[in-house]
Amino acid sequence: MGDRLSRRFAEICAAEPPSDASILLRRAVVLGGSVAGLFAARVLSEHAEEVVVLERDELDPADVSGARPGAPQGVQVHALLQAGSVQLDRWFPGFSTELVEAGATTGSGDSTVTYIDGVRKASPPDVSNLCSSRLFLEGHLRRRVLGLDNVRAVRGRADGLIITAGKVTGVRHVPVESTGDSAADTGQVLAADFVVDAMGRSSRLSEWLEQAGWPRPALRRMNVDLNYATAVFRRGDELPTVNSAVSFQTPQSTFSRTTAAMVSVEGGRRMIVLAGYADNRPSRDPEEFRRACGEQPREFAEIAERCEMIGPVLTYRQADSRRRDFHRLDRLPGGLVAAGDAVSSFNPVYGQGMTSGALHASCLSEYLRSGASPTAPAHRYFDDVRVVVDAAWQTSTLADLGLPHVTGPYPRGYRIMTWLSGLVANASLTDADINHRLTQVTNMLVHPNALATPGVLLRSVRALRGQARNGSAATAAD
Ligand SMILES: Cc1cc2nc3c(=O)[nH]c(=O)nc-3n(C[C@H](O)[C@H](O)[C@H](O)COP(=O)(O)OP(=O)(O)OC[C@H]3O[C@@H](n4cnc5c(N)ncnc54)[C@H](O)[C@@H]3O)c2cc1C
């Protein structure tokens, strides 16, 4: 079972573009033109004569950095996991080079700095980060997708599905400003033989299904009560060799209660986010923000002290991580899938969201190339999506369950899983091989089962014994 999951995960994470795509559909409609929707549209462009991206915001291919109300999180720091940049280059050859040429940055080895509870951790040499603002990344993605011959954007608010004889045949949509009570607000129908819900974590697809007499997917939530504050600084001559930094706190941390991350982004800027839980709310007051950076490791303190802050500190709150278990549905209309945050939305501090959305697109490609009828219920697609969601959910929720204010739900085997992950995490502070494997898992390059092998556990125990002999991990890692 474990091996099967790891193998399937590896197939979904493939880096090579597929060579066996064929046209199966007349018109596919993607609801939502954010990161997950754009990836889905790219995959569908190989299988449909026409792909329509229905989005309530104006999608301007010429605007590569503008904020938009439909994805308000866009102004917060977004880190891209390495599996995400692999998928970007898979579906958009040359994407990361193009982004860097346009101003994004990359870093690997010692230019990516990680602290756990204030202790510097070695950076595995072969993990590299592509750093840009989220808006810039999405803007370039939008330009590439809307530049495809058979993809176009339609502005409108999706309002429901047309389901005929058990299959999706269209999407109802209304003008963006519609209140629904005037003749001018009359909805329109976009015919479709395949529909992707990429409307984000607040998607109303479940309600639409229920209203049409179909079961709704179970919604699982874990309250995390997360508070974000992001500030942008002008980059100067400080820290010339540091590209990105993260200062993670475990629930046991005596160093700080605030997690911090810094990325060097386009336009010669650095973005810093401070994140706290429950009553720990990083301030939007600039001086208070700088002071809080001063309590973090030196990279944060130095930027806050030396660099000019550009614009205001912007805050954001996310109440929960959530997932919709479409894979458990026994009845589902044909020609309908969901992707991205509409399926699973995680605690953002682990940076899994955009990469998961990209991997859902890979699942879609696997499904459309599998020989399954695309207008039949997509159970096989959702089985693959579950492999991706379980992997990310396990990594992030296991860590979150250790937070004092998080009260469950606890998965079966929670205690042993926590013990094992603590063992590996502690060993990774001094053992380069364990650190490499853990980083591959946290970057979603490898399934978490790769850490649960006897070899890894034995090596971790040995590493901890070594730490005990030589003094604390902190001393060893400094
Ligand atoms: C504070 C914060 C920080 C984050 N940091 C990271 C990070 O570091 N790394 C990372 O990988 N991820 C991060 N994420 C997650 C990331 O933002 C999402 O996973 C990513 O945007 C993919 O989401 P999506 O495309 O599924 O949905 P969204 O980005 O939420 O987009 C949904 C789209 O659907 C449109 N829409 C909604 N309803 C309708 C409708 N009825 N009709 C038409 N259009 C509609 C919206 O306008 C929007 O464009 C973070 C999230 C938050 C909140």
Coordinates of C-alpha atoms and ligand atoms in Angstrom, one line a residue:
M1 CA 0.0 0.0 0.0
G2 CA 2.7 2.5 1.1
D3 CA 4.8 1.6 -2.0
R4 CA 1.8 2.0 -4.3
L5 CA 1.1 5.5 -2.9
S6 CA 4.7 6.5 -3.2
R7 CA 4.9 5.3 -6.8
R8 CA 1.6 7.0 -7.8
F9 CA 2.8 10.2 -6.1
A10 CA 6.0 10.0 -8.1
E11 CA 4.1 9.5 -11.4
I12 CA 1.9 12.5 -10.7
C13 CA 5.0 14.6 -9.9
A14 CA 6.6 13.7 -13.2
A15 CA 8.8 16.5 -14.6
E16 CA 8.5 15.6 -18.3
P17 CA 5.6 17.0 -20.3
P18 CA 3.3 14.2 -21.6
S19 CA 3.7 13.3 -25.3
D20 CA 0.4 11.4 -25.8
A21 CA -2.3 14.0 -25.5
S22 CA -5.4 13.9 -27.8
I23 CA -8.5 16.1 -28.3
L24 CA -11.4 14.5 -26.4
L25 CA -13.7 17.5 -25.7
R26 CA -15.4 20.3 -27.6
R27 CA -15.5 22.9 -24.9
A28 CA -14.0 22.7 -21.4
V29 CA -14.9 25.5 -18.9
V30 CA -12.6 26.3 -15.9
L31 CA -14.4 28.2 -13.1
G32 CA -11.8 30.5 -11.5
G33 CA -8.7 31.9 -13.2
S34 CA -6.3 31.8 -10.4
V35 CA -3.2 29.5 -10.0
A36 CA -5.1 26.2 -10.0
G37 CA -7.5 27.3 -12.7
L38 CA -4.7 28.4 -15.0
F39 CA -2.8 25.1 -14.6
A40 CA -6.0 23.2 -15.3
A41 CA -6.6 25.3 -18.4
R42 CA -3.1 24.6 -19.6
V43 CA -3.7 20.8 -19.3
L44 CA -7.1 21.0 -20.9
S45 CA -5.8 23.0 -23.9
E46 CA -4.3 19.7 -25.0
H47 CA -7.6 17.8 -24.8
A48 CA -10.3 20.3 -25.8
E49 CA -11.0 22.2 -28.9
E50 CA -11.7 25.3 -26.8
V51 CA -11.0 26.1 -23.2
V52 CA -12.9 29.0 -21.5
V53 CA -11.7 30.4 -18.2
L54 CA -14.7 32.0 -16.4
E55 CA -13.4 34.4 -13.8
R56 CA -15.2 37.2 -11.8
D57 CA -12.1 39.4 -12.0
E58 CA -10.8 41.0 -15.2
L59 CA -8.0 38.7 -16.4
D60 CA -5.6 41.0 -18.3
P61 CA -2.7 39.1 -19.9
A62 CA -0.7 42.3 -20.1
D63 CA -0.9 42.9 -16.4
V64 CA 1.8 40.7 -14.7
S65 CA 1.8 42.2 -11.2
G66 CA -1.6 43.7 -10.3
A67 CA -3.5 42.7 -7.2
R68 CA -7.1 41.6 -7.7
P69 CA -10.0 41.2 -5.3
G70 CA -10.8 37.6 -6.2
A71 CA -7.6 36.4 -4.7
P72 CA -6.9 38.8 -1.8
Q73 CA -4.1 36.6 -0.4
G74 CA -2.1 37.5 -3.5
V75 CA -0.3 40.4 -1.7
Q76 CA 1.0 38.1 1.1
V77 CA 4.3 36.3 0.9
H78 CA 4.0 33.2 -1.2
A79 CA 6.8 30.6 -1.2
L80 CA 6.9 28.2 -4.1
L81 CA 7.9 24.6 -3.1
Q82 CA 10.4 23.0 -5.4
A83 CA 7.8 20.5 -6.8
G84 CA 5.8 23.6 -7.8
S85 CA 8.6 25.0 -9.9
V86 CA 9.2 21.6 -11.5
Q87 CA 5.5 21.6 -12.5
L88 CA 5.7 25.2 -13.8
D89 CA 8.6 24.1 -16.1
R90 CA 6.8 20.9 -17.1
W91 CA 3.7 22.7 -18.3
F92 CA 5.3 25.9 -19.4
P93 CA 8.8 25.1 -20.7
G94 CA 11.3 27.7 -19.8
F95 CA 9.0 29.3 -17.2
S96 CA 11.4 29.7 -14.3
T97 CA 14.1 31.1 -16.6
E98 CA 11.6 33.6 -18.0
L99 CA 10.5 34.6 -14.5
V100 CA 14.1 35.1 -13.4
E101 CA 14.9 37.1 -16.5
A102 CA 12.0 39.3 -15.6
G103 CA 13.3 39.9 -12.1
A104 CA 12.4 36.9 -9.9
T105 CA 15.3 35.3 -7.9
T106 CA 16.6 31.8 -7.3
G107 CA 18.6 30.5 -4.5
S108 CA 19.9 27.2 -3.3
G109 CA 22.3 25.9 -0.7
D110 CA 23.4 28.5 1.8
S111 CA 21.5 31.3 0.1
T112 CA 18.3 29.7 1.5
V113 CA 18.4 30.0 5.3
T114 CA 16.3 27.9 7.6
Y115 CA 16.0 28.3 11.4
I116 CA 14.0 26.0 13.6
D117 CA 13.2 27.5 17.0
G118 CA 16.0 30.0 16.5
V119 CA 18.6 27.3 15.6
R120 CA 20.2 27.5 12.1
K121 CA 19.7 24.3 10.1
A122 CA 22.0 23.3 7.2
S123 CA 20.5 23.8 3.8
P124 CA 20.6 20.7 1.5
P125 CA 22.6 21.8 -1.5
D126 CA 20.3 20.4 -4.2
V127 CA 17.1 22.2 -3.2
S128 CA 16.5 25.4 -5.0
N129 CA 13.9 28.1 -4.5
L130 CA 12.2 30.2 -7.2
C131 CA 11.2 33.4 -5.4
S132 CA 8.9 36.1 -6.7
S133 CA 5.8 37.8 -5.4
R134 CA 2.6 35.7 -5.9
L135 CA 1.2 38.4 -8.1
F136 CA 4.1 38.3 -10.4
L137 CA 4.1 34.5 -10.7
E138 CA 0.3 34.4 -11.3
G139 CA 0.6 37.3 -13.8
H140 CA 3.2 35.4 -15.9
L141 CA 1.2 32.2 -15.7
R142 CA -1.9 34.1 -16.9
R143 CA 0.0 35.5 -19.8
R144 CA 1.3 32.1 -20.9
V145 CA -2.1 30.4 -20.5
L146 CA -4.2 33.2 -22.2
G147 CA -1.6 33.2 -25.0
L148 CA -2.5 29.7 -26.0
D149 CA -4.5 29.6 -29.2
N150 CA -7.5 27.7 -27.9
V151 CA -7.8 29.4 -24.4
R152 CA -9.9 32.5 -23.7
A153 CA -11.1 34.3 -20.6
V154 CA -14.8 35.3 -20.0
R155 CA -15.6 37.7 -17.2
G156 CA -18.5 36.7 -15.1
R157 CA -19.6 35.1 -11.8
A158 CA -20.4 31.3 -12.1
D159 CA -23.7 30.8 -10.6
G160 CA -24.6 27.1 -11.1
L161 CA -24.2 24.0 -13.3
I162 CA -26.5 22.6 -15.9
I163 CA -26.6 18.9 -15.4
T164 CA -28.4 16.8 -18.1
A165 CA -28.8 13.0 -17.9
G166 CA -26.1 12.7 -15.2
K167 CA -23.6 14.8 -17.1
V168 CA -22.5 18.4 -16.8
T169 CA -23.6 20.2 -20.0
G170 CA -23.1 23.9 -19.1
V171 CA -22.4 26.6 -16.6
R172 CA -24.7 29.4 -15.6
H173 CA -23.0 32.7 -15.0
V174 CA -24.1 36.3 -14.2
P175 CA -22.4 39.7 -14.6
V176 CA -20.0 40.4 -11.8
E177 CA -22.0 43.2 -10.2
S178 CA -25.2 41.3 -10.4
T179 CA -27.6 41.4 -7.4
G180 CA -29.9 38.9 -9.1
D181 CA -33.0 41.2 -8.9
S182 CA -33.1 43.1 -12.1
A183 CA -33.8 42.1 -15.7
A184 CA -30.3 43.2 -16.7
D185 CA -28.9 40.6 -14.3
T186 CA -30.3 37.7 -16.3
G187 CA -27.8 34.9 -16.2
Q188 CA -26.2 33.3 -19.3
V189 CA -25.3 29.8 -20.0
L190 CA -22.0 28.6 -21.3
A191 CA -22.3 25.2 -22.9
A192 CA -19.5 22.8 -21.8
D193 CA -18.8 19.1 -21.9
F194 CA -16.2 19.3 -19.1
V195 CA -16.1 21.7 -16.1
V196 CA -13.3 22.3 -13.6
D197 CA -14.2 24.0 -10.3
A198 CA -11.1 26.1 -9.4
M199 CA -13.1 28.7 -7.4
G200 CA -10.9 28.4 -4.3
R201 CA -11.7 27.5 -0.7
S202 CA -15.0 29.2 -0.7
S203 CA -16.3 27.4 -3.8
R204 CA -20.1 26.9 -3.8
L205 CA -19.9 23.7 -5.9
S206 CA -21.1 21.6 -2.9
E207 CA -24.3 23.7 -2.6
W208 CA -24.9 23.5 -6.3
L209 CA -24.6 19.7 -6.3
E210 CA -26.9 19.4 -3.3
Q211 CA -29.5 21.7 -4.9
A212 CA -29.4 19.5 -8.0
G213 CA -30.1 16.3 -6.0
W214 CA -26.5 15.1 -5.9
P215 CA -24.5 14.3 -2.7
R216 CA -22.1 17.0 -1.5
P217 CA -18.5 16.0 -0.6
A218 CA -17.7 15.8 3.2
L219 CA -15.9 18.9 4.3
R220 CA -13.2 18.4 6.9
R221 CA -11.8 21.4 8.7
M222 CA -9.0 22.0 11.2
N223 CA -9.1 25.3 13.0
V224 CA -5.7 26.9 12.9
D225 CA -6.6 30.5 13.5
L226 CA -3.6 31.9 11.6
N227 CA -2.7 35.6 11.4
Y228 CA -0.4 36.9 8.7
A229 CA 1.3 40.3 8.2
T230 CA 3.4 41.0 5.2
A231 CA 5.7 44.0 4.5
V232 CA 7.8 44.9 1.5
F233 CA 11.3 46.4 1.7
R234 CA 13.6 47.9 -0.8
R235 CA 16.6 45.7 -1.2
G236 CA 20.0 47.3 -0.7
D237 CA 23.5 46.0 -0.1
E238 CA 22.5 44.1 3.1
L239 CA 22.9 40.3 3.1
P240 CA 24.2 40.0 -0.5
T241 CA 24.3 36.2 -0.3
V242 CA 20.9 35.6 1.3
N243 CA 18.0 35.0 -1.1
S244 CA 15.4 33.6 1.2
A245 CA 15.0 32.8 4.9
V246 CA 12.5 31.1 7.1
S247 CA 12.3 31.0 10.9
F248 CA 9.9 28.2 11.9
Q249 CA 8.8 27.7 15.5
T250 CA 7.7 24.3 16.8
P251 CA 4.9 24.3 19.5
Q252 CA 7.7 23.7 22.1
S253 CA 9.7 26.7 21.0
T254 CA 11.2 28.9 23.7
F255 CA 12.7 31.2 21.0
S256 CA 9.5 32.8 19.7
R257 CA 5.8 32.2 19.0
T258 CA 6.0 33.9 15.7
T259 CA 7.1 32.3 12.4
A260 CA 8.8 34.5 9.9
A261 CA 9.7 34.1 6.2
M262 CA 11.6 36.3 3.8
V263 CA 11.8 36.1 0.0
S264 CA 13.8 38.3 -2.4
V265 CA 11.4 39.2 -5.2
E266 CA 11.3 41.1 -8.5
G267 CA 11.8 44.8 -8.5
G268 CA 14.8 44.6 -6.1
R269 CA 12.5 44.0 -3.2
R270 CA 12.3 41.7 -0.2
M271 CA 9.1 40.6 1.3
I272 CA 8.8 39.5 5.0
V273 CA 5.8 37.8 6.5
L274 CA 5.3 37.4 10.2
A275 CA 2.7 34.7 11.2
G276 CA 1.2 34.0 14.6
Y277 CA -1.7 31.8 15.9
A278 CA -4.7 32.6 18.0
D279 CA -4.1 35.7 20.1
N280 CA -0.6 36.2 18.5
R281 CA -1.5 38.8 15.8
P282 CA 1.5 40.4 14.1
S283 CA 0.9 44.2 14.0
R284 CA 0.2 46.3 10.9
D285 CA 1.9 49.2 12.6
P286 CA 5.2 49.6 10.7
E287 CA 7.4 50.3 13.8
E288 CA 5.8 47.4 15.7
F289 CA 6.5 45.2 12.6
R290 CA 10.1 46.2 12.5
R291 CA 10.5 45.6 16.2
A292 CA 9.0 42.1 15.9
C293 CA 11.5 41.3 13.0
G294 CA 14.2 42.4 15.4
E295 CA 13.3 39.5 17.6
Q296 CA 13.8 37.0 14.8
P297 CA 17.2 35.7 13.5
R298 CA 19.6 38.2 12.2
E299 CA 18.5 38.1 8.5
F300 CA 15.1 39.5 9.5
A301 CA 16.5 41.9 12.0
E302 CA 19.0 43.3 9.5
I303 CA 16.4 43.9 6.7
A304 CA 14.0 45.5 9.1
E305 CA 16.7 47.8 10.5
R306 CA 18.4 48.8 7.3
C307 CA 15.9 48.7 4.5
E308 CA 13.2 51.2 3.5
M309 CA 9.7 49.8 3.9
I310 CA 7.6 50.2 0.8
G311 CA 3.8 50.6 1.3
P312 CA 1.8 49.5 4.3
V313 CA 2.0 46.3 6.3
L314 CA -0.9 44.1 5.0
T315 CA -2.6 41.6 7.3
Y316 CA -4.6 38.5 6.6
R317 CA -6.4 35.9 8.7
Q318 CA -7.2 32.3 7.8
A319 CA -9.4 30.4 10.2
D320 CA -8.9 26.9 9.1
S321 CA -7.3 24.3 6.9
R322 CA -10.0 22.5 5.0
R323 CA -10.5 19.7 2.5
R324 CA -13.5 18.3 0.5
D325 CA -13.4 14.6 0.1
F326 CA -14.7 14.2 -3.4
H327 CA -13.0 10.8 -3.5
R328 CA -15.6 9.4 -1.1
L329 CA -18.6 10.3 -3.2
D330 CA -20.3 7.3 -4.8
R331 CA -22.4 9.5 -7.1
L332 CA -21.0 12.4 -9.1
P333 CA -22.1 14.0 -12.4
G334 CA -20.0 13.1 -15.4
G335 CA -17.6 15.7 -16.8
L336 CA -17.0 17.5 -13.5
V337 CA -13.8 17.8 -11.5
A338 CA -12.5 20.2 -8.8
A339 CA -8.9 21.4 -8.3
G340 CA -6.7 23.6 -6.1
D341 CA -8.1 25.2 -2.9
A342 CA -11.6 24.1 -4.0
V343 CA -10.5 20.6 -2.9
S344 CA -8.0 21.4 -0.2
S345 CA -6.7 24.5 1.4
F346 CA -3.9 24.2 3.8
N347 CA -2.3 26.3 6.5
P348 CA -0.2 28.7 4.3
V349 CA 2.9 28.6 6.5
Y350 CA 3.9 25.3 4.8
G351 CA 3.6 26.8 1.3
Q352 CA 1.7 23.9 -0.2
G353 CA -1.3 25.5 -1.9
M354 CA 0.1 26.5 -5.4
T355 CA 2.1 23.3 -5.7
S356 CA -1.0 21.2 -4.8
G357 CA -3.0 23.1 -7.4
A358 CA -0.3 22.4 -10.0
L359 CA -0.2 18.7 -9.0
H360 CA -4.0 18.5 -9.4
A361 CA -3.5 19.6 -13.0
S362 CA -1.1 16.7 -13.4
C363 CA -3.8 14.4 -12.0
L364 CA -6.1 15.8 -14.6
S365 CA -3.6 15.1 -17.4
E366 CA -3.2 11.5 -16.1
Y367 CA -7.0 11.2 -16.1
L368 CA -7.5 12.6 -19.6
R369 CA -4.7 10.4 -21.0
S370 CA -6.0 7.2 -19.2
G371 CA -8.6 6.2 -21.7
A372 CA -11.4 7.0 -19.3
S373 CA -14.4 8.8 -20.8
P374 CA -14.0 12.4 -19.8
T375 CA -17.7 12.8 -19.6
A376 CA -18.1 10.0 -17.2
P377 CA -17.9 10.6 -13.4
A378 CA -14.3 11.3 -12.6
H379 CA -13.8 9.0 -9.7
R380 CA -10.4 8.0 -11.0
Y381 CA -9.3 11.6 -11.1
F382 CA -10.4 12.2 -7.5
D383 CA -8.5 9.0 -6.4
D384 CA -5.3 10.6 -7.7
V385 CA -6.1 14.0 -6.2
R386 CA -6.6 12.3 -2.9
V387 CA -3.0 10.9 -3.1
V388 CA -1.7 14.5 -3.4
V389 CA -4.1 16.0 -0.8
D390 CA -3.4 13.2 1.8
A391 CA 0.4 13.8 1.4
A392 CA 0.2 17.5 1.9
W393 CA -2.5 17.3 4.6
Q394 CA -0.6 14.7 6.6
T395 CA 2.6 16.9 6.6
S396 CA 0.9 20.2 7.6
T397 CA -1.9 19.0 9.9
L398 CA 0.4 16.7 11.9
A399 CA 2.6 19.7 12.7
D400 CA -0.5 21.9 13.5
L401 CA -2.0 19.4 15.9
G402 CA 0.9 20.1 18.2
L403 CA -0.2 23.8 18.6
P404 CA -1.8 24.5 22.0
H405 CA -5.0 26.0 20.5
V406 CA -5.6 23.3 17.9
T407 CA -8.0 20.7 19.3
G408 CA -8.2 18.1 16.5
P409 CA -9.5 16.1 14.8
Y410 CA -6.7 13.7 15.6
P411 CA -6.0 11.0 13.0
R412 CA -5.7 7.4 13.8
G413 CA -2.1 6.7 15.0
Y414 CA -1.5 10.3 15.9
R415 CA 0.8 9.7 18.8
I416 CA 3.1 7.3 17.0
M417 CA 3.1 9.6 13.9
T418 CA 4.0 12.6 16.0
W419 CA 6.8 10.6 17.7
L420 CA 8.2 9.5 14.4
S421 CA 8.1 12.9 12.8
G422 CA 9.7 14.5 15.8
L423 CA 12.4 11.9 15.6
V424 CA 13.1 12.6 12.0
A425 CA 12.9 16.4 12.4
N426 CA 15.4 16.4 15.3
A427 CA 17.7 14.1 13.4
S428 CA 17.6 16.4 10.4
L429 CA 19.3 19.1 12.4
T430 CA 22.6 17.2 12.3
D431 CA 22.3 14.4 9.7
A432 CA 22.7 15.6 6.1
D433 CA 21.0 12.6 4.6
I434 CA 17.9 12.8 6.8
N435 CA 17.8 16.5 6.2
H436 CA 17.9 16.0 2.5
R437 CA 15.0 13.4 2.6
L438 CA 12.9 15.6 4.9
T439 CA 13.4 18.6 2.6
Q440 CA 12.3 16.5 -0.4
V441 CA 9.1 15.6 1.4
T442 CA 8.4 19.2 2.7
N443 CA 9.0 20.4 -0.9
M444 CA 6.4 17.8 -2.2
L445 CA 9.0 16.1 -4.4
V446 CA 8.6 12.8 -2.6
H447 CA 5.7 11.2 -0.7
P448 CA 5.9 11.4 3.1
N449 CA 6.1 7.6 3.3
A450 CA 9.7 7.9 2.2
L451 CA 10.4 9.0 5.8
A452 CA 8.7 6.0 7.4
T453 CA 11.2 3.4 6.3
P454 CA 13.2 1.3 8.8
G455 CA 16.4 2.7 7.3
V456 CA 15.4 6.3 7.9
L457 CA 14.2 5.6 11.4
L458 CA 17.4 3.7 12.4
R459 CA 19.6 6.5 11.0
S460 CA 17.5 9.1 12.9
V461 CA 18.0 7.2 16.2
R462 CA 21.7 7.0 15.5
A463 CA 21.8 10.8 14.7
L464 CA 20.0 11.6 18.0
R465 CA 22.4 9.4 19.9
G466 CA 25.2 11.3 18.3
Q467 CA 23.6 14.6 19.3
A468 CA 23.4 13.4 22.9
R469 CA 27.0 12.4 22.9
N470 CA 28.2 15.7 21.3
G471 CA 25.9 18.1 23.2
S472 CA 22.7 19.6 21.9
A473 CA 21.6 19.8 18.3
A474 CA 21.7 23.5 18.6
T475 CA 25.4 23.4 19.3
A476 CA 26.0 21.0 16.5
A477 CA 24.1 23.1 13.9
D478 CA 25.4 26.5 14.9
Ligands
LIG1 C1 -2.3 34.3 3.4 C2 -2.0 33.1 2.4 C3 -0.7 32.8 2.1 C4 -0.4 31.8 1.2 N1 0.9 31.4 1.0 C5 1.2 30.4 0.1 C6 2.5 30.1 -0.1 O1 3.5 30.6 0.5 N2 2.7 29.1 -1.1 C7 1.7 28.5 -1.7 O2 1.9 27.6 -2.6 N3 0.4 28.8 -1.4 C8 0.1 29.7 -0.5 N4 -1.2 30.1 -0.3 C9 -2.2 29.3 -1.0 C10 -2.5 29.8 -2.4 O3 -2.8 31.2 -2.3 C11 -3.5 29.0 -3.1 O4 -3.4 27.7 -2.8 C12 -3.5 29.3 -4.6 O5 -3.9 30.6 -4.8 C13 -4.3 28.4 -5.4 O6 -5.6 28.6 -5.2 P1 -6.8 28.4 -6.2 O7 -6.4 28.8 -7.6 O8 -7.3 27.1 -6.0 O9 -7.8 29.4 -5.6 P2 -7.7 31.0 -5.4 O10 -6.4 31.5 -5.6 O11 -8.4 31.3 -4.2 O12 -8.6 31.5 -6.6 C14 -9.9 31.3 -6.8 C15 -10.4 32.0 -8.0 O13 -11.7 31.7 -8.3 C16 -12.4 33.0 -8.6 N5 -13.8 32.7 -8.3 C17 -14.4 32.4 -7.1 N6 -15.7 32.3 -7.2 C18 -16.0 32.5 -8.5 C19 -17.2 32.5 -9.2 N7 -18.4 32.2 -8.6 N8 -17.2 32.7 -10.6 C20 -16.0 33.0 -11.2 N9 -14.8 33.0 -10.5 C21 -14.8 32.8 -9.2 C22 -11.7 34.0 -7.8 O14 -11.9 35.3 -8.2 C23 -10.3 33.5 -7.9 O15 -9.6 34.1 -9.0 C24 -1.5 31.1 0.6 C25 -2.8 31.4 0.9 C26 -3.0 32.4 1.8 C27 -4.4 32.7 2.2

